[in-house]
């Protein structure tokens, strides 16, 4: 099963990816997570990516495509993968199509999770994630039992630097300008599924699960 999860920042891609993983054992490839890991390890990639992430801009296509290409070649992607937050530009979508063709694979579904901007802003202002196991919570919509502490592993819950008001606005603009046009691209390829993400997490997941069960 080769699928992609798209949608504006805060739409619930990561949250849905975790639920999908529990039912369908395929690797979850999040370019945002890869970049954040590189930033926290202070690697060369991390230093490069941070400049863009801090201001809400996209990391250049050439860098991002190279990373995804390398990841897709790994053995665990042989029987399927789930891309979260990639592709985000038409250039990335075309590069992905090329890589998959070379590997003799194709995409089976592209989920576009939509949520109104005011809800996205509220979600991102309350988003916190575990510094150890990376589980995502929301101080308002999905709080941990003990404030600031992960239910699963006891790690500390951290608010992302780029989830501040100004960067969030830039990220929404970037999404509208550069990523939204991909809906048409995947629509034309006949694999687009529009999902209303402004419902509770399980309702959204059940819709995605039903579609995955049929492919
Ligand atoms: P969100 O969860 O809010 O959608 P991500 O975690 O996917 O955000 O991405 C965080 C940041 O990482 C982006 O604002 C961007 O700077 C960078 N990034 C992630 N994925 C990509 C991509 N496919 N292309 C370019 N930059 C990316
Ligand atoms: P994305 O990966 O698309 O940026 P996340 O999965 O990180 O989005 O979710 C953004 C924030 O919204 C998180 O704090 C998460 O707990 C919360 N969230 C996710 N899905 C829902 C939902 N269906 N209803 C309410 N809050 C949600
Ligand atoms: Zn944890």
mmCIF file of C-alpha atoms and ligand atoms in Angstrom:
data_model
loop_
_atom_site.group_PDB
_atom_site.id
_atom_site.type_symbol
_atom_site.label_atom_id
_atom_site.label_comp_id
_atom_site.label_asym_id
_atom_site.label_seq_id
_atom_site.Cartn_x
_atom_site.Cartn_y
_atom_site.Cartn_z
ATOM 1 C CA UNK A 1 0.000 0.000 0.000
ATOM 2 C CA UNK A 2 1.638 3.233 -1.189
ATOM 3 C CA UNK A 3 -0.162 6.318 0.081
ATOM 4 C CA UNK A 4 0.328 10.001 0.803
ATOM 5 C CA UNK A 5 -1.241 12.256 3.429
ATOM 6 C CA UNK A 6 -1.678 15.879 2.467
ATOM 7 C CA UNK A 7 -3.325 18.861 4.069
ATOM 8 C CA UNK A 8 -2.436 22.193 5.624
ATOM 9 C CA UNK A 9 -0.270 22.404 8.740
ATOM 10 C CA UNK A 10 -2.293 21.246 11.737
ATOM 11 C CA UNK A 11 -4.837 19.270 9.686
ATOM 12 C CA UNK A 12 -4.072 16.058 11.596
ATOM 13 C CA UNK A 13 -1.739 14.252 9.173
ATOM 14 C CA UNK A 14 0.619 13.030 11.894
ATOM 15 C CA UNK A 15 -2.268 12.041 14.171
ATOM 16 C CA UNK A 16 -3.927 10.029 11.394
ATOM 17 C CA UNK A 17 -0.593 8.497 10.374
ATOM 18 C CA UNK A 18 -0.188 7.064 13.879
ATOM 19 C CA UNK A 19 -3.653 5.492 13.710
ATOM 20 C CA UNK A 20 -3.072 4.134 10.199
ATOM 21 C CA UNK A 21 0.224 2.573 11.323
ATOM 22 C CA UNK A 22 -1.556 0.661 14.073
ATOM 23 C CA UNK A 23 -3.939 -0.971 11.557
ATOM 24 C CA UNK A 24 -1.692 -1.165 8.498
ATOM 25 C CA UNK A 25 1.936 -1.901 9.315
ATOM 26 C CA UNK A 26 3.693 0.337 6.787
ATOM 27 C CA UNK A 27 6.483 2.826 7.519
ATOM 28 C CA UNK A 28 5.434 6.405 8.242
ATOM 29 C CA UNK A 29 7.720 8.840 6.455
ATOM 30 C CA UNK A 30 7.258 12.408 7.665
ATOM 31 C CA UNK A 31 9.600 14.938 6.077
ATOM 32 C CA UNK A 32 8.819 17.344 8.941
ATOM 33 C CA UNK A 33 9.906 14.696 11.496
ATOM 34 C CA UNK A 34 13.067 13.940 9.479
ATOM 35 C CA UNK A 35 13.982 17.639 9.400
ATOM 36 C CA UNK A 36 13.196 18.136 13.118
ATOM 37 C CA UNK A 37 15.378 15.157 14.010
ATOM 38 C CA UNK A 38 18.215 16.609 11.925
ATOM 39 C CA UNK A 39 17.779 19.999 13.618
ATOM 40 C CA UNK A 40 17.902 18.462 17.082
ATOM 41 C CA UNK A 41 21.013 16.442 16.155
ATOM 42 C CA UNK A 42 22.575 19.615 14.705
ATOM 43 C CA UNK A 43 23.602 17.857 11.503
ATOM 44 C CA UNK A 44 24.501 19.693 8.290
ATOM 45 C CA UNK A 45 20.985 18.964 6.977
ATOM 46 C CA UNK A 46 19.507 20.248 10.239
ATOM 47 C CA UNK A 47 21.383 23.548 10.039
ATOM 48 C CA UNK A 48 20.262 24.011 6.427
ATOM 49 C CA UNK A 49 16.612 23.048 7.080
ATOM 50 C CA UNK A 50 16.269 25.168 10.221
ATOM 51 C CA UNK A 51 16.702 28.418 8.271
ATOM 52 C CA UNK A 52 13.579 27.643 6.285
ATOM 53 C CA UNK A 53 11.522 25.982 9.020
ATOM 54 C CA UNK A 54 11.938 28.884 11.444
ATOM 55 C CA UNK A 55 10.315 31.275 8.998
ATOM 56 C CA UNK A 56 7.678 28.815 7.756
ATOM 57 C CA UNK A 57 9.201 28.435 4.295
ATOM 58 C CA UNK A 58 9.699 25.155 2.472
ATOM 59 C CA UNK A 59 13.094 23.491 2.530
ATOM 60 C CA UNK A 60 14.370 23.568 -1.100
ATOM 61 C CA UNK A 61 12.977 20.840 -3.349
ATOM 62 C CA UNK A 62 16.378 19.394 -4.249
ATOM 63 C CA UNK A 63 17.211 18.736 -0.584
ATOM 64 C CA UNK A 64 13.796 17.319 0.278
ATOM 65 C CA UNK A 65 13.495 15.110 -2.797
ATOM 66 C CA UNK A 66 16.946 13.598 -2.181
ATOM 67 C CA UNK A 67 15.985 12.623 1.359
ATOM 68 C CA UNK A 68 12.681 11.031 0.399
ATOM 69 C CA UNK A 69 14.219 9.181 -2.523
ATOM 70 C CA UNK A 70 16.856 7.663 -0.251
ATOM 71 C CA UNK A 71 14.249 6.721 2.351
ATOM 72 C CA UNK A 72 11.974 5.015 -0.209
ATOM 73 C CA UNK A 73 14.868 2.815 -1.356
ATOM 74 C CA UNK A 74 15.173 1.247 2.094
ATOM 75 C CA UNK A 75 14.011 -2.314 2.504
ATOM 76 C CA UNK A 76 11.104 -1.570 4.861
ATOM 77 C CA UNK A 77 9.315 0.380 2.087
ATOM 78 C CA UNK A 78 9.212 -2.686 -0.135
ATOM 79 C CA UNK A 79 5.639 -3.595 0.856
ATOM 80 C CA UNK A 80 4.279 -0.103 1.151
ATOM 81 C CA UNK A 81 4.795 3.289 2.735
ATOM 82 C CA UNK A 82 2.904 6.303 3.939
ATOM 83 C CA UNK A 83 4.302 9.737 3.097
ATOM 84 C CA UNK A 84 3.205 12.539 5.452
ATOM 85 C CA UNK A 85 3.876 16.119 4.399
ATOM 86 C CA UNK A 86 5.504 15.132 1.108
ATOM 87 C CA UNK A 87 5.014 16.094 -1.702
ATOM 88 C CA UNK A 88 4.332 19.758 -1.000
ATOM 89 C CA UNK A 89 5.142 21.207 -4.440
ATOM 90 C CA UNK A 90 4.445 20.153 -8.016
ATOM 91 C CA UNK A 91 8.187 19.608 -8.534
ATOM 92 C CA UNK A 92 8.204 17.189 -5.568
ATOM 93 C CA UNK A 93 5.113 15.368 -6.893
ATOM 94 C CA UNK A 94 6.727 14.881 -10.295
ATOM 95 C CA UNK A 95 9.992 13.719 -8.729
ATOM 96 C CA UNK A 96 8.060 11.239 -6.600
ATOM 97 C CA UNK A 97 6.266 9.877 -9.656
ATOM 98 C CA UNK A 98 9.646 9.389 -11.397
ATOM 99 C CA UNK A 99 11.217 7.615 -8.432
ATOM 100 C CA UNK A 100 8.242 5.297 -8.053
ATOM 101 C CA UNK A 101 8.188 4.489 -11.760
ATOM 102 C CA UNK A 102 11.871 3.554 -11.575
ATOM 103 C CA UNK A 103 11.106 1.308 -8.615
ATOM 104 C CA UNK A 104 8.155 -0.309 -10.427
ATOM 105 C CA UNK A 105 5.649 1.109 -7.913
ATOM 106 C CA UNK A 106 2.737 3.503 -7.993
ATOM 107 C CA UNK A 107 0.711 5.588 -5.588
ATOM 108 C CA UNK A 108 -2.637 4.096 -4.660
ATOM 109 C CA UNK A 109 -4.221 6.925 -2.670
ATOM 110 C CA UNK A 110 -3.647 10.588 -1.872
ATOM 111 C CA UNK A 111 -5.643 11.801 1.130
ATOM 112 C CA UNK A 112 -6.298 15.504 1.354
ATOM 113 C CA UNK A 113 -7.357 16.387 4.882
ATOM 114 C CA UNK A 114 -9.110 19.796 4.990
ATOM 115 C CA UNK A 115 -9.755 21.953 8.044
ATOM 116 C CA UNK A 116 -10.796 25.647 8.150
ATOM 117 C CA UNK A 117 -7.981 28.123 8.888
ATOM 118 C CA UNK A 118 -9.313 29.330 12.258
ATOM 119 C CA UNK A 119 -9.405 25.735 13.551
ATOM 120 C CA UNK A 120 -5.901 25.058 12.181
ATOM 121 C CA UNK A 121 -4.591 28.091 14.037
ATOM 122 C CA UNK A 122 -6.223 26.934 17.289
ATOM 123 C CA UNK A 123 -4.840 23.416 16.818
ATOM 124 C CA UNK A 124 -1.291 24.595 16.202
ATOM 125 C CA UNK A 125 -1.320 26.988 19.145
ATOM 126 C CA UNK A 126 -2.218 24.053 21.429
ATOM 127 C CA UNK A 127 -0.005 21.410 19.779
ATOM 128 C CA UNK A 128 2.604 19.787 22.017
ATOM 129 C CA UNK A 129 4.628 16.654 21.403
ATOM 130 C CA UNK A 130 6.672 14.261 23.483
ATOM 131 C CA UNK A 131 10.425 14.896 23.380
ATOM 132 C CA UNK A 132 11.050 11.140 23.659
ATOM 133 C CA UNK A 133 8.412 9.125 21.766
ATOM 134 C CA UNK A 134 7.101 12.078 19.633
ATOM 135 C CA UNK A 135 3.416 11.377 20.399
ATOM 136 C CA UNK A 136 1.379 14.481 19.573
ATOM 137 C CA UNK A 137 -1.151 15.977 22.019
ATOM 138 C CA UNK A 138 -3.205 19.129 22.136
ATOM 139 C CA UNK A 139 -3.534 21.161 25.311
ATOM 140 C CA UNK A 140 -7.115 21.987 24.316
ATOM 141 C CA UNK A 141 -8.457 19.189 22.121
ATOM 142 C CA UNK A 142 -6.440 16.152 23.209
ATOM 143 C CA UNK A 143 -4.671 16.841 26.505
ATOM 144 C CA UNK A 144 -2.337 14.427 28.289
ATOM 145 C CA UNK A 145 -3.581 13.146 31.655
ATOM 146 C CA UNK A 146 -0.850 14.997 33.529
ATOM 147 C CA UNK A 147 -0.075 18.454 32.144
ATOM 148 C CA UNK A 148 3.245 18.589 30.289
ATOM 149 C CA UNK A 149 3.951 14.843 30.653
ATOM 150 C CA UNK A 150 3.505 12.136 28.001
ATOM 151 C CA UNK A 151 0.894 9.482 28.915
ATOM 152 C CA UNK A 152 2.822 6.798 27.051
ATOM 153 C CA UNK A 153 6.422 7.239 28.201
ATOM 154 C CA UNK A 154 6.616 10.004 30.820
ATOM 155 C CA UNK A 155 8.624 12.271 28.466
ATOM 156 C CA UNK A 156 8.215 16.056 28.477
ATOM 157 C CA UNK A 157 5.677 17.702 26.166
ATOM 158 C CA UNK A 158 7.181 20.471 24.059
ATOM 159 C CA UNK A 159 5.551 23.176 21.925
ATOM 160 C CA UNK A 160 7.123 23.425 18.449
ATOM 161 C CA UNK A 161 9.114 26.630 17.777
ATOM 162 C CA UNK A 162 7.431 27.029 14.388
ATOM 163 C CA UNK A 163 3.922 26.820 15.911
ATOM 164 C CA UNK A 164 3.990 30.539 16.735
ATOM 165 C CA UNK A 165 1.450 32.970 15.300
ATOM 166 C CA UNK A 166 3.677 34.599 12.690
ATOM 167 C CA UNK A 167 5.255 31.385 11.336
ATOM 168 C CA UNK A 168 1.863 29.670 11.272
ATOM 169 C CA UNK A 169 0.516 32.465 9.033
ATOM 170 C CA UNK A 170 3.473 32.035 6.674
ATOM 171 C CA UNK A 171 3.008 28.261 6.610
ATOM 172 C CA UNK A 172 -0.677 28.634 5.716
ATOM 173 C CA UNK A 173 0.245 31.027 2.889
ATOM 174 C CA UNK A 174 2.909 28.632 1.615
ATOM 175 C CA UNK A 175 0.355 25.804 1.727
ATOM 176 C CA UNK A 176 -2.189 27.809 -0.287
ATOM 177 C CA UNK A 177 0.364 28.941 -2.889
ATOM 178 C CA UNK A 178 2.514 25.857 -3.339
ATOM 179 C CA UNK A 179 0.757 22.759 -2.019
ATOM 180 C CA UNK A 180 -2.920 23.281 -2.794
ATOM 181 C CA UNK A 181 -2.327 23.020 -6.576
ATOM 182 C CA UNK A 182 -1.370 19.382 -5.965
ATOM 183 C CA UNK A 183 -5.015 18.536 -5.329
ATOM 184 C CA UNK A 184 -5.682 19.055 -8.999
ATOM 185 C CA UNK A 185 -2.615 16.988 -9.915
ATOM 186 C CA UNK A 186 -3.750 13.980 -7.875
ATOM 187 C CA UNK A 187 -7.381 14.533 -8.866
ATOM 188 C CA UNK A 188 -6.335 14.170 -12.490
ATOM 189 C CA UNK A 189 -4.504 10.964 -11.581
ATOM 190 C CA UNK A 190 -7.752 9.633 -10.092
ATOM 191 C CA UNK A 191 -6.352 8.841 -6.633
ATOM 192 C CA UNK A 192 -7.449 11.880 -4.609
ATOM 193 C CA UNK A 193 -9.671 11.396 -1.542
ATOM 194 C CA UNK A 194 -10.978 14.569 0.085
ATOM 195 C CA UNK A 195 -11.390 14.079 3.798
ATOM 196 C CA UNK A 196 -13.149 16.520 6.109
ATOM 197 C CA UNK A 197 -10.617 16.794 8.927
ATOM 198 C CA UNK A 198 -12.820 19.039 11.060
ATOM 199 C CA UNK A 199 -14.359 16.114 12.932
ATOM 200 C CA UNK A 200 -13.158 14.095 15.867
ATOM 201 C CA UNK A 201 -10.021 12.055 15.309
ATOM 202 C CA UNK A 202 -11.716 8.659 15.222
ATOM 203 C CA UNK A 203 -14.433 9.729 12.803
ATOM 204 C CA UNK A 204 -11.749 10.995 10.419
ATOM 205 C CA UNK A 205 -9.760 7.798 10.861
ATOM 206 C CA UNK A 206 -12.754 5.523 10.197
ATOM 207 C CA UNK A 207 -13.320 7.195 6.851
ATOM 208 C CA UNK A 208 -9.656 6.789 5.878
ATOM 209 C CA UNK A 209 -9.619 3.199 7.108
ATOM 210 C CA UNK A 210 -12.660 2.282 5.012
ATOM 211 C CA UNK A 211 -10.943 3.660 1.895
ATOM 212 C CA UNK A 212 -7.684 1.846 2.701
ATOM 213 C CA UNK A 213 -9.608 -1.365 3.228
ATOM 214 C CA UNK A 214 -10.906 -1.112 -0.334
ATOM 215 C CA UNK A 215 -7.576 -0.592 -2.132
HETATM 216 P P1 LIG B 1 2.977 20.412 9.644
HETATM 217 O O1 LIG B 1 2.896 19.216 10.579
HETATM 218 O O2 LIG B 1 2.631 21.661 10.344
HETATM 219 O O3 LIG B 1 2.272 20.196 8.362
HETATM 220 P P2 LIG B 1 5.628 19.529 9.003
HETATM 221 O O4 LIG B 1 6.089 18.926 10.274
HETATM 222 O O5 LIG B 1 5.176 18.612 7.936
HETATM 223 O O6 LIG B 1 4.513 20.610 9.319
HETATM 224 O O7 LIG B 1 6.779 20.466 8.413
HETATM 225 C C1 LIG B 1 7.468 21.409 9.193
HETATM 226 C C2 LIG B 1 8.392 22.209 8.297
HETATM 227 O O8 LIG B 1 9.356 21.327 7.683
HETATM 228 C C3 LIG B 1 7.726 22.932 7.132
HETATM 229 O O9 LIG B 1 7.198 24.196 7.506
HETATM 230 C C4 LIG B 1 8.888 23.037 6.141
HETATM 231 O O10 LIG B 1 9.794 24.082 6.506
HETATM 232 C C5 LIG B 1 9.611 21.718 6.345
HETATM 233 N N1 LIG B 1 9.070 20.671 5.445
HETATM 234 C C6 LIG B 1 8.388 19.550 5.797
HETATM 235 N N2 LIG B 1 8.054 18.827 4.709
HETATM 236 C C7 LIG B 1 8.540 19.503 3.634
HETATM 237 C C8 LIG B 1 8.503 19.297 2.226
HETATM 238 N N3 LIG B 1 7.888 18.226 1.689
HETATM 239 N N4 LIG B 1 9.118 20.212 1.438
HETATM 240 C C9 LIG B 1 9.751 21.274 1.946
HETATM 241 N N5 LIG B 1 9.798 21.551 3.252
HETATM 242 C C10 LIG B 1 9.206 20.681 4.105
HETATM 243 P P1 LIG B 2 -0.303 17.841 11.073
HETATM 244 O O1 LIG B 2 0.621 16.644 11.116
HETATM 245 O O2 LIG B 2 -1.220 17.814 9.883
HETATM 246 O O3 LIG B 2 0.404 19.155 11.189
HETATM 247 P P2 LIG B 2 -1.111 16.987 13.768
HETATM 248 O O4 LIG B 2 -1.503 15.562 13.632
HETATM 249 O O5 LIG B 2 0.187 17.302 14.402
HETATM 250 O O6 LIG B 2 -1.264 17.738 12.339
HETATM 251 O O7 LIG B 2 -2.291 17.721 14.570
HETATM 252 C C1 LIG B 2 -2.235 19.122 14.872
HETATM 253 C C2 LIG B 2 -2.796 19.348 16.273
HETATM 254 O O8 LIG B 2 -4.212 19.142 16.255
HETATM 255 C C3 LIG B 2 -2.257 18.393 17.350
HETATM 256 O O9 LIG B 2 -2.166 19.109 18.574
HETATM 257 C C4 LIG B 2 -3.317 17.295 17.437
HETATM 258 O O10 LIG B 2 -3.378 16.712 18.747
HETATM 259 C C5 LIG B 2 -4.593 18.051 17.116
HETATM 260 N N1 LIG B 2 -5.563 17.257 16.338
HETATM 261 C C6 LIG B 2 -5.303 16.346 15.355
HETATM 262 N N2 LIG B 2 -6.450 15.833 14.845
HETATM 263 C C7 LIG B 2 -7.460 16.457 15.523
HETATM 264 C C8 LIG B 2 -8.902 16.363 15.455
HETATM 265 N N3 LIG B 2 -9.531 15.545 14.581
HETATM 266 N N4 LIG B 2 -9.620 17.150 16.291
HETATM 267 C C9 LIG B 2 -8.994 17.990 17.176
HETATM 268 N N5 LIG B 2 -7.657 18.118 17.292
HETATM 269 C C10 LIG B 2 -6.892 17.371 16.471
HETATM 270 ZN ZN1 LIG B 3 6.220 9.939 25.045
#
